[in-house]
PDB file of N, CA and C in Angstrom:
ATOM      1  N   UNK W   1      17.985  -9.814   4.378  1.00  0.00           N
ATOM      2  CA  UNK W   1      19.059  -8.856   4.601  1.00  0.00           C
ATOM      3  C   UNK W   1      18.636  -7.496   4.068  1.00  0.00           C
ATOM      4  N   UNK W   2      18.953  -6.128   4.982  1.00  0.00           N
ATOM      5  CA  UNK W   2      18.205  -5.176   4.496  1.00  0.00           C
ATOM      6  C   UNK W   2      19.688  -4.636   4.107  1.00  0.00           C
ATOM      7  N   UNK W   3      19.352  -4.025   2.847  1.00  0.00           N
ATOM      8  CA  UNK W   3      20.380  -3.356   1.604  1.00  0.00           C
ATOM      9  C   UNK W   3      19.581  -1.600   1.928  1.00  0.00           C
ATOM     10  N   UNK W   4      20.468  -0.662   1.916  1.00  0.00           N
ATOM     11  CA  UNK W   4      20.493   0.728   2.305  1.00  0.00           C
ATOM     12  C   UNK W   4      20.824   1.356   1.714  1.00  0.00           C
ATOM     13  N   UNK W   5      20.428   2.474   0.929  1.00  0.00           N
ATOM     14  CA  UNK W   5      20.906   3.233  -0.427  1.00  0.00           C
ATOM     15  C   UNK W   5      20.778   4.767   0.246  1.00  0.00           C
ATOM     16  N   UNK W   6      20.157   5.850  -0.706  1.00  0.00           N
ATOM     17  CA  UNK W   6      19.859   7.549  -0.509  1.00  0.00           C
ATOM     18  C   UNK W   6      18.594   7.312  -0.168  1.00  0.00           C
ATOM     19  N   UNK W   7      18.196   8.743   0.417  1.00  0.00           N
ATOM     20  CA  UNK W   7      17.055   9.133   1.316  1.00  0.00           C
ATOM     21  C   UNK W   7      15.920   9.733   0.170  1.00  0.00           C
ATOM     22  N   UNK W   8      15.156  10.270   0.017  1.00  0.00           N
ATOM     23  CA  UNK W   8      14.297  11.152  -0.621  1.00  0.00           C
ATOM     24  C   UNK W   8      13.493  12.262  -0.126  1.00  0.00           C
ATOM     25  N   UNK W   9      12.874  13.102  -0.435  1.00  0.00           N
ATOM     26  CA  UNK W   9      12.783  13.873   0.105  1.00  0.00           C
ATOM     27  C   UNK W   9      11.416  13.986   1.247  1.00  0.00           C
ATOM     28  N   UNK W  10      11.222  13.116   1.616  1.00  0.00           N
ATOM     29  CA  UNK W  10      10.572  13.469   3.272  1.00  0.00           C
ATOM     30  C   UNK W  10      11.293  12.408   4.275  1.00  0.00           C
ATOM     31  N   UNK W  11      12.858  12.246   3.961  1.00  0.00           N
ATOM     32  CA  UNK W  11      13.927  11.555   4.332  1.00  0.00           C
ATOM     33  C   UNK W  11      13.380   9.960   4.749  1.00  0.00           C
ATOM     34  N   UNK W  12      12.516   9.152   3.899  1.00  0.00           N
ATOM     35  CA  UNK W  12      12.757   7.928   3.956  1.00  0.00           C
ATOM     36  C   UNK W  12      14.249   7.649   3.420  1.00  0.00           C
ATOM     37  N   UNK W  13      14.522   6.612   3.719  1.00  0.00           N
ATOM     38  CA  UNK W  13      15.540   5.591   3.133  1.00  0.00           C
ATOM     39  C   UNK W  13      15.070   4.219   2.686  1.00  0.00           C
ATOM     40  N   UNK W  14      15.936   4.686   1.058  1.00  0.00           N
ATOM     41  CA  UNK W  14      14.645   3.625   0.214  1.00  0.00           C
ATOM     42  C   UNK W  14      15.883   2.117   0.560  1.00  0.00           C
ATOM     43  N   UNK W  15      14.936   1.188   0.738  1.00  0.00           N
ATOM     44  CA  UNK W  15      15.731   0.030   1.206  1.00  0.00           C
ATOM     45  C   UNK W  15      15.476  -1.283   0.255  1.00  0.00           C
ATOM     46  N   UNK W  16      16.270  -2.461   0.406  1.00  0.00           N
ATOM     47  CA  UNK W  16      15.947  -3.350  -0.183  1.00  0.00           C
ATOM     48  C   UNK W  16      15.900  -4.641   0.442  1.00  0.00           C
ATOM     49  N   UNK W  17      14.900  -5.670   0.206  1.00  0.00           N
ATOM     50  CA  UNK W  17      14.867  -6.776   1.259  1.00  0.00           C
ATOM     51  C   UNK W  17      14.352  -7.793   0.486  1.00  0.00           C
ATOM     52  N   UNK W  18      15.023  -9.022   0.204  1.00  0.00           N
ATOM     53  CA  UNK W  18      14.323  -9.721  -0.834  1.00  0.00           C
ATOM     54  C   UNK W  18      14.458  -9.947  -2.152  1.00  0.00           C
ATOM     55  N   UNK W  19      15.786  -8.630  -2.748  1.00  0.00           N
ATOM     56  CA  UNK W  19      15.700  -8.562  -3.810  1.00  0.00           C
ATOM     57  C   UNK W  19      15.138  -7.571  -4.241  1.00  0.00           C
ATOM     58  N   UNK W  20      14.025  -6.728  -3.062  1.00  0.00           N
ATOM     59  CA  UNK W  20      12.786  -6.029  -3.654  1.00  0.00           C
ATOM     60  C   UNK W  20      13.414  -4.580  -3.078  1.00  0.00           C
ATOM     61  N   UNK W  21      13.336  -4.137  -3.920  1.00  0.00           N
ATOM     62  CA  UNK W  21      13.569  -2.476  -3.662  1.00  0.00           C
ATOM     63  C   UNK W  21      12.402  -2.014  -2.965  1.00  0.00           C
ATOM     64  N   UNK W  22      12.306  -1.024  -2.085  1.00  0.00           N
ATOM     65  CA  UNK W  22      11.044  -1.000  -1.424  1.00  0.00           C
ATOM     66  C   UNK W  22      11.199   1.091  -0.967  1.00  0.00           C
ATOM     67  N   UNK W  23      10.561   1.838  -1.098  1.00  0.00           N
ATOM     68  CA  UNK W  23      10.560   3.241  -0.480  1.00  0.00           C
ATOM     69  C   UNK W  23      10.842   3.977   0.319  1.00  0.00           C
ATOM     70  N   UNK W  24      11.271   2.954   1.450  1.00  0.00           N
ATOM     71  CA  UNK W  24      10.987   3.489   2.923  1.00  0.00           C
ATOM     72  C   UNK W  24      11.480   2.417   3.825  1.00  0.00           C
ATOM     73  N   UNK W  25      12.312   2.327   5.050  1.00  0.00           N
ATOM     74  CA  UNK W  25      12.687   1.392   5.910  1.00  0.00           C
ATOM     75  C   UNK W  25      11.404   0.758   5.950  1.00  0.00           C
ATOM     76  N   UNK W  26      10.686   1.207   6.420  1.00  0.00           N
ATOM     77  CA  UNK W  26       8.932   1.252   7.231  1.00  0.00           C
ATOM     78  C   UNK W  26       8.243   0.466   6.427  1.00  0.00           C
ATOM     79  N   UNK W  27       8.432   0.459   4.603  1.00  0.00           N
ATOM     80  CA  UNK W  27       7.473  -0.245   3.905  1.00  0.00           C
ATOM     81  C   UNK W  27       8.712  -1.433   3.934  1.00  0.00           C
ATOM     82  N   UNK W  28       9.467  -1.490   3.547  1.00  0.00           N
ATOM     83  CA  UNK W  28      10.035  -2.612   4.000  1.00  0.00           C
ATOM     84  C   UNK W  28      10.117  -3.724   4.933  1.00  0.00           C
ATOM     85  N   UNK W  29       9.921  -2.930   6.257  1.00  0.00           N
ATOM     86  CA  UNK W  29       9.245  -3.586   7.662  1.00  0.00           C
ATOM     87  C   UNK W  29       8.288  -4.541   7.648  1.00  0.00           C
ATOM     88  N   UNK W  30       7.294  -3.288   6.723  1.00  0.00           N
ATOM     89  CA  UNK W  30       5.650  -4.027   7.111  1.00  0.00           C
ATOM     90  C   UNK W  30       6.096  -5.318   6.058  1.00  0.00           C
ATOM     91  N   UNK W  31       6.470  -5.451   4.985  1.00  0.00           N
ATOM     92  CA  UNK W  31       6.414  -6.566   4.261  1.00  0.00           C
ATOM     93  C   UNK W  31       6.962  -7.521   4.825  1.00  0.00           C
ATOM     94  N   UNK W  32       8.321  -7.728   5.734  1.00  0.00           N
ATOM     95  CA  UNK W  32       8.383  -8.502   6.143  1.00  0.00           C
ATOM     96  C   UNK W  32       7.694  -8.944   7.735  1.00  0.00           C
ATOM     97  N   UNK W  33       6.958  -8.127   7.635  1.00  0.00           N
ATOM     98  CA  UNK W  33       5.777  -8.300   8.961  1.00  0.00           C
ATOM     99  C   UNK W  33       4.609  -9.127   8.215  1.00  0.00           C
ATOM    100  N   UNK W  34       4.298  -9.023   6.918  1.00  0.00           N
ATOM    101  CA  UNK W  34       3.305  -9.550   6.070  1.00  0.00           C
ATOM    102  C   UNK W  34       3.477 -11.279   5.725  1.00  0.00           C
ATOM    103  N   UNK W  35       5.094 -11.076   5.701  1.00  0.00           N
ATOM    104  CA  UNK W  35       5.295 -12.257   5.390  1.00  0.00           C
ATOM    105  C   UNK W  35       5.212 -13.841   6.254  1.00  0.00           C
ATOM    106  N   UNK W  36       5.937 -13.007   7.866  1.00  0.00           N
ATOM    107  CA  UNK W  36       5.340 -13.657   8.798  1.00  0.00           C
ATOM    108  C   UNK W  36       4.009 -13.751   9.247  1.00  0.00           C
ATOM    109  N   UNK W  37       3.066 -12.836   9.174  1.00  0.00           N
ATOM    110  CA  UNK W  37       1.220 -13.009   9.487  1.00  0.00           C
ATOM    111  C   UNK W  37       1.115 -14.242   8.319  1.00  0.00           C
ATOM    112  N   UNK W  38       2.013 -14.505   6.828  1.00  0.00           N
ATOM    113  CA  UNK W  38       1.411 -15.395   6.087  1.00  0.00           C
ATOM    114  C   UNK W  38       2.071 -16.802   6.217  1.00  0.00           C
ATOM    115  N   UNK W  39       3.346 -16.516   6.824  1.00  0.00           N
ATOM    116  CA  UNK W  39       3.886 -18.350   7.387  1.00  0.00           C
ATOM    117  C   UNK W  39       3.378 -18.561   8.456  1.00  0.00           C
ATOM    118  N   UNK W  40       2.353 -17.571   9.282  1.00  0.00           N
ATOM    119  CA  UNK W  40       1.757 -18.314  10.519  1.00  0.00           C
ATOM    120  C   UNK W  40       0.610 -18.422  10.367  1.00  0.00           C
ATOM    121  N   UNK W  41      -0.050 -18.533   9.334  1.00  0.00           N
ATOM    122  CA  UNK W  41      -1.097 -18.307   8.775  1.00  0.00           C
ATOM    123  C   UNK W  41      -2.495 -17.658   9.207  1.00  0.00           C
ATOM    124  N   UNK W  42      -2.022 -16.109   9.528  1.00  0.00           N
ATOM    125  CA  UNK W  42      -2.838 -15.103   9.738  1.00  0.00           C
ATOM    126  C   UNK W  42      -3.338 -14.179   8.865  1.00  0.00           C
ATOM    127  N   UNK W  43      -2.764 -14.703   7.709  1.00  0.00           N
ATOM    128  CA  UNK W  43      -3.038 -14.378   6.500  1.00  0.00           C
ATOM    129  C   UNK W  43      -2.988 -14.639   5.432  1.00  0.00           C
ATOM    130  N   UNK W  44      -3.851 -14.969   4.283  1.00  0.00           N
ATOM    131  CA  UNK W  44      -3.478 -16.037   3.278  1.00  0.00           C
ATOM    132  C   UNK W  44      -2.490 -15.541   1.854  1.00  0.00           C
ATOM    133  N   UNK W  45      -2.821 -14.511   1.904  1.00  0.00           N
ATOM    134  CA  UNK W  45      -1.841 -13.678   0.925  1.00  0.00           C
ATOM    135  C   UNK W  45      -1.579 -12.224   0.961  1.00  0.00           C
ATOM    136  N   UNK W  46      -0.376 -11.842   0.087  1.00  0.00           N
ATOM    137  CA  UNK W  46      -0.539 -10.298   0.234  1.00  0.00           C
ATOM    138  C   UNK W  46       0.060 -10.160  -1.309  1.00  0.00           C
ATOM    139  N   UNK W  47       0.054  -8.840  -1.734  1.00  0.00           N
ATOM    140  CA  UNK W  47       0.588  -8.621  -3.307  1.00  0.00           C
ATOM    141  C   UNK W  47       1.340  -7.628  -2.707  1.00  0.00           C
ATOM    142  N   UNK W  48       1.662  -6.830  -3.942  1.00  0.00           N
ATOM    143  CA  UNK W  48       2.447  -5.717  -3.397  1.00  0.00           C
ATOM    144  C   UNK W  48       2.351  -4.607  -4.736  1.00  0.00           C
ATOM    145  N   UNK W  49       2.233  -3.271  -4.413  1.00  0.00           N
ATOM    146  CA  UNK W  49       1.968  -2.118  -5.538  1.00  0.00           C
ATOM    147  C   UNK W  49       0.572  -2.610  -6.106  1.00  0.00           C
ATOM    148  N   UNK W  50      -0.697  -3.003  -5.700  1.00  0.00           N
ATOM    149  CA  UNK W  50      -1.533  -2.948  -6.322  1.00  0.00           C
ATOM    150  C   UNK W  50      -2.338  -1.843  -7.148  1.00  0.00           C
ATOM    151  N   UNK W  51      -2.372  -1.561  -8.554  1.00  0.00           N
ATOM    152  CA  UNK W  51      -3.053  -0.332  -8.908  1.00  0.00           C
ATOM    153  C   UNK W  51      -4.131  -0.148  -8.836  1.00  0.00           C
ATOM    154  N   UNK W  52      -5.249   1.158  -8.996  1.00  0.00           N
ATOM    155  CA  UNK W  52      -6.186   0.827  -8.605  1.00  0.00           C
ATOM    156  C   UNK W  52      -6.708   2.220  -9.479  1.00  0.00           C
ATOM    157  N   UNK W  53      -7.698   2.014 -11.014  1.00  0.00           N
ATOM    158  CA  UNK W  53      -7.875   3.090 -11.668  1.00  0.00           C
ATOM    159  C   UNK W  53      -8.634   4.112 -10.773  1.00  0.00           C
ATOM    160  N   UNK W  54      -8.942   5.196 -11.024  1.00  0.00           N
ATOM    161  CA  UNK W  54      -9.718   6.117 -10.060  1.00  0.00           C
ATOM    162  C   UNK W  54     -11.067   6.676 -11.487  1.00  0.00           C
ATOM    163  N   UNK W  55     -11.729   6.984 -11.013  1.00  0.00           N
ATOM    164  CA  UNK W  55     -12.659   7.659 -11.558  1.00  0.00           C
ATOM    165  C   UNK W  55     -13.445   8.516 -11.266  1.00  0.00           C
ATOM    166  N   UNK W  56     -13.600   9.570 -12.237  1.00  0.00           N
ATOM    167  CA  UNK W  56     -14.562  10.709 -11.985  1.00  0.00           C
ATOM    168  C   UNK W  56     -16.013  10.312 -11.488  1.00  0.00           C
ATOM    169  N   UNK W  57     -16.937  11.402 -11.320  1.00  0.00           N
ATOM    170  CA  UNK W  57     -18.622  11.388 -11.039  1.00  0.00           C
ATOM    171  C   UNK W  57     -19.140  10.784 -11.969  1.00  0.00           C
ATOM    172  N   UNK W  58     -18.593  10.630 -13.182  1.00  0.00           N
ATOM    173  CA  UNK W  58     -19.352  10.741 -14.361  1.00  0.00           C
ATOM    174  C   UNK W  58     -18.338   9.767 -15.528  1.00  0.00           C
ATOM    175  N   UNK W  59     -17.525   9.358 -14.833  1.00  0.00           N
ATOM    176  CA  UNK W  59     -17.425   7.619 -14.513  1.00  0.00           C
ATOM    177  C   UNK W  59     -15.723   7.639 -16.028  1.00  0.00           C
ATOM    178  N   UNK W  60     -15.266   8.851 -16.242  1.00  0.00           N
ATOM    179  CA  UNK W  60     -13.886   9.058 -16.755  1.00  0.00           C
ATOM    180  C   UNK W  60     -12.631   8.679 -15.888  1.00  0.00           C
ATOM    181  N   UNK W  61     -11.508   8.065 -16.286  1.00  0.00           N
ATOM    182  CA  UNK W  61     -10.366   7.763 -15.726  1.00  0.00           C
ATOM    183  C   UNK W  61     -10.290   9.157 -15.792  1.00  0.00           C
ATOM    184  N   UNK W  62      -9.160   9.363 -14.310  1.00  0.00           N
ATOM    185  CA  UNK W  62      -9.210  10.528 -13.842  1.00  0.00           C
ATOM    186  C   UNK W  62      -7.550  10.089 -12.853  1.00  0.00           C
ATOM    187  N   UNK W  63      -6.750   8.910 -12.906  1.00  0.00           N
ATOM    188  CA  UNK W  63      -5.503   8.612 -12.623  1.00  0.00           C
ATOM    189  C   UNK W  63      -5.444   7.196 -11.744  1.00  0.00           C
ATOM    190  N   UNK W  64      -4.702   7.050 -10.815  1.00  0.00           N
ATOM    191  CA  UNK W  64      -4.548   5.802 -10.924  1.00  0.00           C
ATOM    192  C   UNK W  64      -3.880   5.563  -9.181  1.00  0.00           C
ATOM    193  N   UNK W  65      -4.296   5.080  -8.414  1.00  0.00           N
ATOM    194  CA  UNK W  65      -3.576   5.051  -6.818  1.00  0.00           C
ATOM    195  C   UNK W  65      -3.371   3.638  -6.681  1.00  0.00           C
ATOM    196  N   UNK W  66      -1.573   3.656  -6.037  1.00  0.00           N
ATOM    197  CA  UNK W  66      -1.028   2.415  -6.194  1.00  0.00           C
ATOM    198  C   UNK W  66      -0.799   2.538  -4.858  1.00  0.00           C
ATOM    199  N   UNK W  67      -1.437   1.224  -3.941  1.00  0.00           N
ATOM    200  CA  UNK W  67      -1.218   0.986  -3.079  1.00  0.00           C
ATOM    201  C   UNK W  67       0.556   0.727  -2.553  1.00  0.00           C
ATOM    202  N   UNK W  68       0.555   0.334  -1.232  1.00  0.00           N
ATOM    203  CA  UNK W  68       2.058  -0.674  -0.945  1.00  0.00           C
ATOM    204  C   UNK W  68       1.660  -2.176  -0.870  1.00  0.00           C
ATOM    205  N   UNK W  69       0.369  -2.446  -0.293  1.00  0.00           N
ATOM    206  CA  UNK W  69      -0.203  -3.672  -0.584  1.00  0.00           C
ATOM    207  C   UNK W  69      -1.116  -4.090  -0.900  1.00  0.00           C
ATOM    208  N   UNK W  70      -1.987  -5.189  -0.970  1.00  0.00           N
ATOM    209  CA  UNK W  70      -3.233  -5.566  -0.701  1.00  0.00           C
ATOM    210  C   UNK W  70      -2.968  -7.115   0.206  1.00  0.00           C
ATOM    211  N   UNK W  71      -4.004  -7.397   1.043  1.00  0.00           N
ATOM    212  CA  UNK W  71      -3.728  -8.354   1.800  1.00  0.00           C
ATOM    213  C   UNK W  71      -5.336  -8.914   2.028  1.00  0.00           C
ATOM    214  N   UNK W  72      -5.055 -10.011   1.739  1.00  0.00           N
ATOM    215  CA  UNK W  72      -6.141 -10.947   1.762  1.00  0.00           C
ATOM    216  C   UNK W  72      -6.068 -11.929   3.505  1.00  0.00           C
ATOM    217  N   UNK W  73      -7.187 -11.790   4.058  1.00  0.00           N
ATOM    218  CA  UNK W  73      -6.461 -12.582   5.669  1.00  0.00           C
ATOM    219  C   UNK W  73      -7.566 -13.875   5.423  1.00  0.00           C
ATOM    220  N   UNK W  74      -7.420 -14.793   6.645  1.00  0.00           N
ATOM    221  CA  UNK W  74      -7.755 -16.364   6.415  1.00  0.00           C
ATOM    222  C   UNK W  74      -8.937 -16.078   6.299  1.00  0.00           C
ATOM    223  N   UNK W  75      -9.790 -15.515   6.660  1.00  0.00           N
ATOM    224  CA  UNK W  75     -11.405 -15.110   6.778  1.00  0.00           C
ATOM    225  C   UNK W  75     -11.827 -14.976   4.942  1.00  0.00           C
ATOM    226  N   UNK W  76     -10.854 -14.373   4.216  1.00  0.00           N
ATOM    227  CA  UNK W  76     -11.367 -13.592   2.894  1.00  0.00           C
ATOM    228  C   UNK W  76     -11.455 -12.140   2.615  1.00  0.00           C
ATOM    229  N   UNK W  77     -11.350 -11.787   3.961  1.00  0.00           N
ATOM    230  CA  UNK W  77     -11.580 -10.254   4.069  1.00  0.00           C
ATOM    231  C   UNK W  77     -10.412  -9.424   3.013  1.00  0.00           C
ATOM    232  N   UNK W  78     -10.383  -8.809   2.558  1.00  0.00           N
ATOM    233  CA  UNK W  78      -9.446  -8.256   1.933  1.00  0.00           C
ATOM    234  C   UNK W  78      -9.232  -6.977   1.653  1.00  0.00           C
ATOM    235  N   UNK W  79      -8.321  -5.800   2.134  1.00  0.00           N
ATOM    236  CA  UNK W  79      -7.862  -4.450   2.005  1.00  0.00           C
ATOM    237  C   UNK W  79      -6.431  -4.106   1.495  1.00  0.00           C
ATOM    238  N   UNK W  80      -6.517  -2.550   1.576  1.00  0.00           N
ATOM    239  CA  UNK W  80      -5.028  -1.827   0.705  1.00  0.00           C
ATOM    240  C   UNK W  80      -4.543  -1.355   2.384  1.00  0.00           C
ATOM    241  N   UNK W  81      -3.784  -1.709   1.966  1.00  0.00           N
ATOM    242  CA  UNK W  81      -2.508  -0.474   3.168  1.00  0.00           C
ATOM    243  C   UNK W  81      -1.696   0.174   2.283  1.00  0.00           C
ATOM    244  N   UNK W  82      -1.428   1.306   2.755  1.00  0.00           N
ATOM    245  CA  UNK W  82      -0.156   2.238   2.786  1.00  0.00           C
ATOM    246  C   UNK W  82       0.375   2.621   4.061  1.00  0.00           C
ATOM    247  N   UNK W  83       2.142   2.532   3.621  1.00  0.00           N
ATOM    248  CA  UNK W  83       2.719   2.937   4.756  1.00  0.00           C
ATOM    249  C   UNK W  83       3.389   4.274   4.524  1.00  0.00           C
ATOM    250  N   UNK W  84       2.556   5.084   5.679  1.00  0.00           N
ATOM    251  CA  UNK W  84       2.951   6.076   5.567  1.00  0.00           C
ATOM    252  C   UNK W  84       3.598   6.969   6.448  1.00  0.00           C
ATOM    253  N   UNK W  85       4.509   7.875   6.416  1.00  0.00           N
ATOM    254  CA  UNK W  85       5.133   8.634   7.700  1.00  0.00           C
ATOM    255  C   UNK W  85       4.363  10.225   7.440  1.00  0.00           C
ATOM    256  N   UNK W  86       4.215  10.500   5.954  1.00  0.00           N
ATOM    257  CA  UNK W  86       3.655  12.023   5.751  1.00  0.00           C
ATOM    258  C   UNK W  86       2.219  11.670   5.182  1.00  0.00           C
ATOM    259  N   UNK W  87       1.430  12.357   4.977  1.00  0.00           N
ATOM    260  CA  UNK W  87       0.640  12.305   4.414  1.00  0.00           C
ATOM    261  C   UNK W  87      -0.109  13.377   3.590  1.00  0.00           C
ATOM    262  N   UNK W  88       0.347  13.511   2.248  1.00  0.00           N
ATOM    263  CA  UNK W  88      -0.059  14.736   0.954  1.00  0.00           C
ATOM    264  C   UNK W  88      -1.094  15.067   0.854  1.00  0.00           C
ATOM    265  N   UNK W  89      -1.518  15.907   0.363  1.00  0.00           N
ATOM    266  CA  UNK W  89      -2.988  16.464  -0.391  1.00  0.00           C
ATOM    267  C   UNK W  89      -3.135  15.324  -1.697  1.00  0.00           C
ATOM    268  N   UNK W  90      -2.086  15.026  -2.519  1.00  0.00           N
ATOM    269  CA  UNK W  90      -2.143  14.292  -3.395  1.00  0.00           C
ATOM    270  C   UNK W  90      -2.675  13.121  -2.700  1.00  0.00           C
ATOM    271  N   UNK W  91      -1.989  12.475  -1.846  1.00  0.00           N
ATOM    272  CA  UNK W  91      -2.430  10.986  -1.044  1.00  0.00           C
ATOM    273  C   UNK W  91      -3.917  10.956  -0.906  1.00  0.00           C
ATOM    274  N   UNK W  92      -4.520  12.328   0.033  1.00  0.00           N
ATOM    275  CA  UNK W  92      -5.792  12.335   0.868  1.00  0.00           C
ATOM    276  C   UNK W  92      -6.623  12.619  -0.662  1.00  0.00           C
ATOM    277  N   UNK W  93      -6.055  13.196  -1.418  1.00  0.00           N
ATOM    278  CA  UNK W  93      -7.191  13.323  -2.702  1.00  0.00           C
ATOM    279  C   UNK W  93      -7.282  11.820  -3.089  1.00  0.00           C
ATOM    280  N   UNK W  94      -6.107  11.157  -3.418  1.00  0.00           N
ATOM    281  CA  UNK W  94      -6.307   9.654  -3.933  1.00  0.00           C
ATOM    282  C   UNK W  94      -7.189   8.854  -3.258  1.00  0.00           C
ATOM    283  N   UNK W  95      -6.957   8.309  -1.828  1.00  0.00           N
ATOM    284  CA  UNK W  95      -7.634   7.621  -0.986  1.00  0.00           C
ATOM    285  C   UNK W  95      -9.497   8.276  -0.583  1.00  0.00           C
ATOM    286  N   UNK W  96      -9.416   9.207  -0.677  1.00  0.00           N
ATOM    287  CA  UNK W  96     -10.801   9.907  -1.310  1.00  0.00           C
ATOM    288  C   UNK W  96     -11.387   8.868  -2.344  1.00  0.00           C
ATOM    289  N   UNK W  97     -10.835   9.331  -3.660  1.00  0.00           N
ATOM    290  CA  UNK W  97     -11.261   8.995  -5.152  1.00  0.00           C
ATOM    291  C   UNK W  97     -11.567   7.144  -4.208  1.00  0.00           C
ATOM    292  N   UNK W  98     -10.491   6.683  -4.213  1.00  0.00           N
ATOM    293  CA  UNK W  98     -10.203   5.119  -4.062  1.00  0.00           C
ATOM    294  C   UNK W  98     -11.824   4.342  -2.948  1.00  0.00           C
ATOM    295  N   UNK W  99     -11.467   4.939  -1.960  1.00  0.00           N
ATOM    296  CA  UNK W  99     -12.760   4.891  -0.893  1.00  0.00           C
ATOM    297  C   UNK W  99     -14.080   5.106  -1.467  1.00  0.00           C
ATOM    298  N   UNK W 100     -14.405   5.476  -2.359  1.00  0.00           N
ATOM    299  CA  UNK W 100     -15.315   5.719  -3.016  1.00  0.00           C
ATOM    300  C   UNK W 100     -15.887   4.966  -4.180  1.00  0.00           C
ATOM    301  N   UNK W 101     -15.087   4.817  -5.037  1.00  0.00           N
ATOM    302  CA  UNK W 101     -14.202   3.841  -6.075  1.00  0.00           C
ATOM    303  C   UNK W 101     -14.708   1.852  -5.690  1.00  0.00           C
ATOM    304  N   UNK W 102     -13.868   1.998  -4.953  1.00  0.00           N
ATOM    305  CA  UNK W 102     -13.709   0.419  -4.323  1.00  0.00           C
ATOM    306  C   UNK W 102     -14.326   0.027  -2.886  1.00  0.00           C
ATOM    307  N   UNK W 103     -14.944  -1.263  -2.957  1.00  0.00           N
ATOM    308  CA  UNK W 103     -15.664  -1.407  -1.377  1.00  0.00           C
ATOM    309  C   UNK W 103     -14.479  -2.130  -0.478  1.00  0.00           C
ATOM    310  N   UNK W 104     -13.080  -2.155  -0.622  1.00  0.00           N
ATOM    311  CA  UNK W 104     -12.263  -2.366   0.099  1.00  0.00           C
ATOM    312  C   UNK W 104     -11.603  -1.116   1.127  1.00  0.00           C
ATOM    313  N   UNK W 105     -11.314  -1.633   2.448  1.00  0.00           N
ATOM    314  CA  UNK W 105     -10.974  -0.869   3.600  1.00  0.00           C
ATOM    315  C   UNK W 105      -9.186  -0.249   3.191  1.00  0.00           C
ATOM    316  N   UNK W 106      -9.213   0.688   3.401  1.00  0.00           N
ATOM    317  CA  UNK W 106      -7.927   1.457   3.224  1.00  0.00           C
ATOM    318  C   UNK W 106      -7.025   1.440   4.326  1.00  0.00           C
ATOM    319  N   UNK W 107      -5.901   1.023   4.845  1.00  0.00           N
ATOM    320  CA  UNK W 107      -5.519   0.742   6.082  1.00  0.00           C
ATOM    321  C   UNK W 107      -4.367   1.912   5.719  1.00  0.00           C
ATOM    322  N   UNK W 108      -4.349   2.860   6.754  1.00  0.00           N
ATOM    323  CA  UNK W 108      -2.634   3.397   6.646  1.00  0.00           C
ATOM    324  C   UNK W 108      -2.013   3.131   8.032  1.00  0.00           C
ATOM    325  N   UNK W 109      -1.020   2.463   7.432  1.00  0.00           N
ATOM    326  CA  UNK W 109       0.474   2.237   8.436  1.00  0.00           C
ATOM    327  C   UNK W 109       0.908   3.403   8.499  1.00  0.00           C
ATOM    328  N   UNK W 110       1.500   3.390  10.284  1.00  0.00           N
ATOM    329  CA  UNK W 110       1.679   4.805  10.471  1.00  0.00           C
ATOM    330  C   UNK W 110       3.414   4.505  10.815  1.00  0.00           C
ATOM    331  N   UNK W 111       4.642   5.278   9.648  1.00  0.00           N
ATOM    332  CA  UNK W 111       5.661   4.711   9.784  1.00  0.00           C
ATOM    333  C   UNK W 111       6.536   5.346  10.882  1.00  0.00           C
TER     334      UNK W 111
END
């Protein structure tokens, strides 16, 4: 059951499904899109808010990019998504650092 609260300011509507408070209709969606790829087993797991430290050249914490998921599929393969409708300088600096950082694929959902 999706629960409907205030908007924020690049007018998502932060929603709730599950119990789980979630950012955005859209990230809400995909999770329960996640959930079915994992009862039909197209996928073996997913988490949700995974953090992910970032680091400088010269190998200093330098902040911290929290995914919306990580998803592991039946193969093993495993990546981050974000769902996103805008996309920041802050974001494209993070996923920079992160891509660099980590040998996992960055997926953005386009909300």
């Amino acid at each position: 059951m999706l629960g409907l609260s205030r908007t924020n300011k690049y007018g998502n509507i932060r929603t709730e499904v599950d119990g789980i408070k979630f950012a955005s209709k859209a990230e809400a969606h995909r999770y329960q899109e996640l959930k079915l790829l994992q009862k039909a087993g197209e996928i073996k797991s997913f988490r949700m808010q995974p953090k992910y430290a970032l680091y400088s050249q010269n190998n200093k914490l330098i902040g911290y990019y929290i995914a919306d998921f990580e998803v592991i599929d039946k193969n093993d393969h495993i990546w981050a998504e974000d769902v996103k409708g805008v996309t920041t300088q802050l974001f494209n600096w993070k996923a920079k650092h992160f891509r660099r950082d980590y040998s996992l694929e960055l997926r953005i959902i386009k909300a």
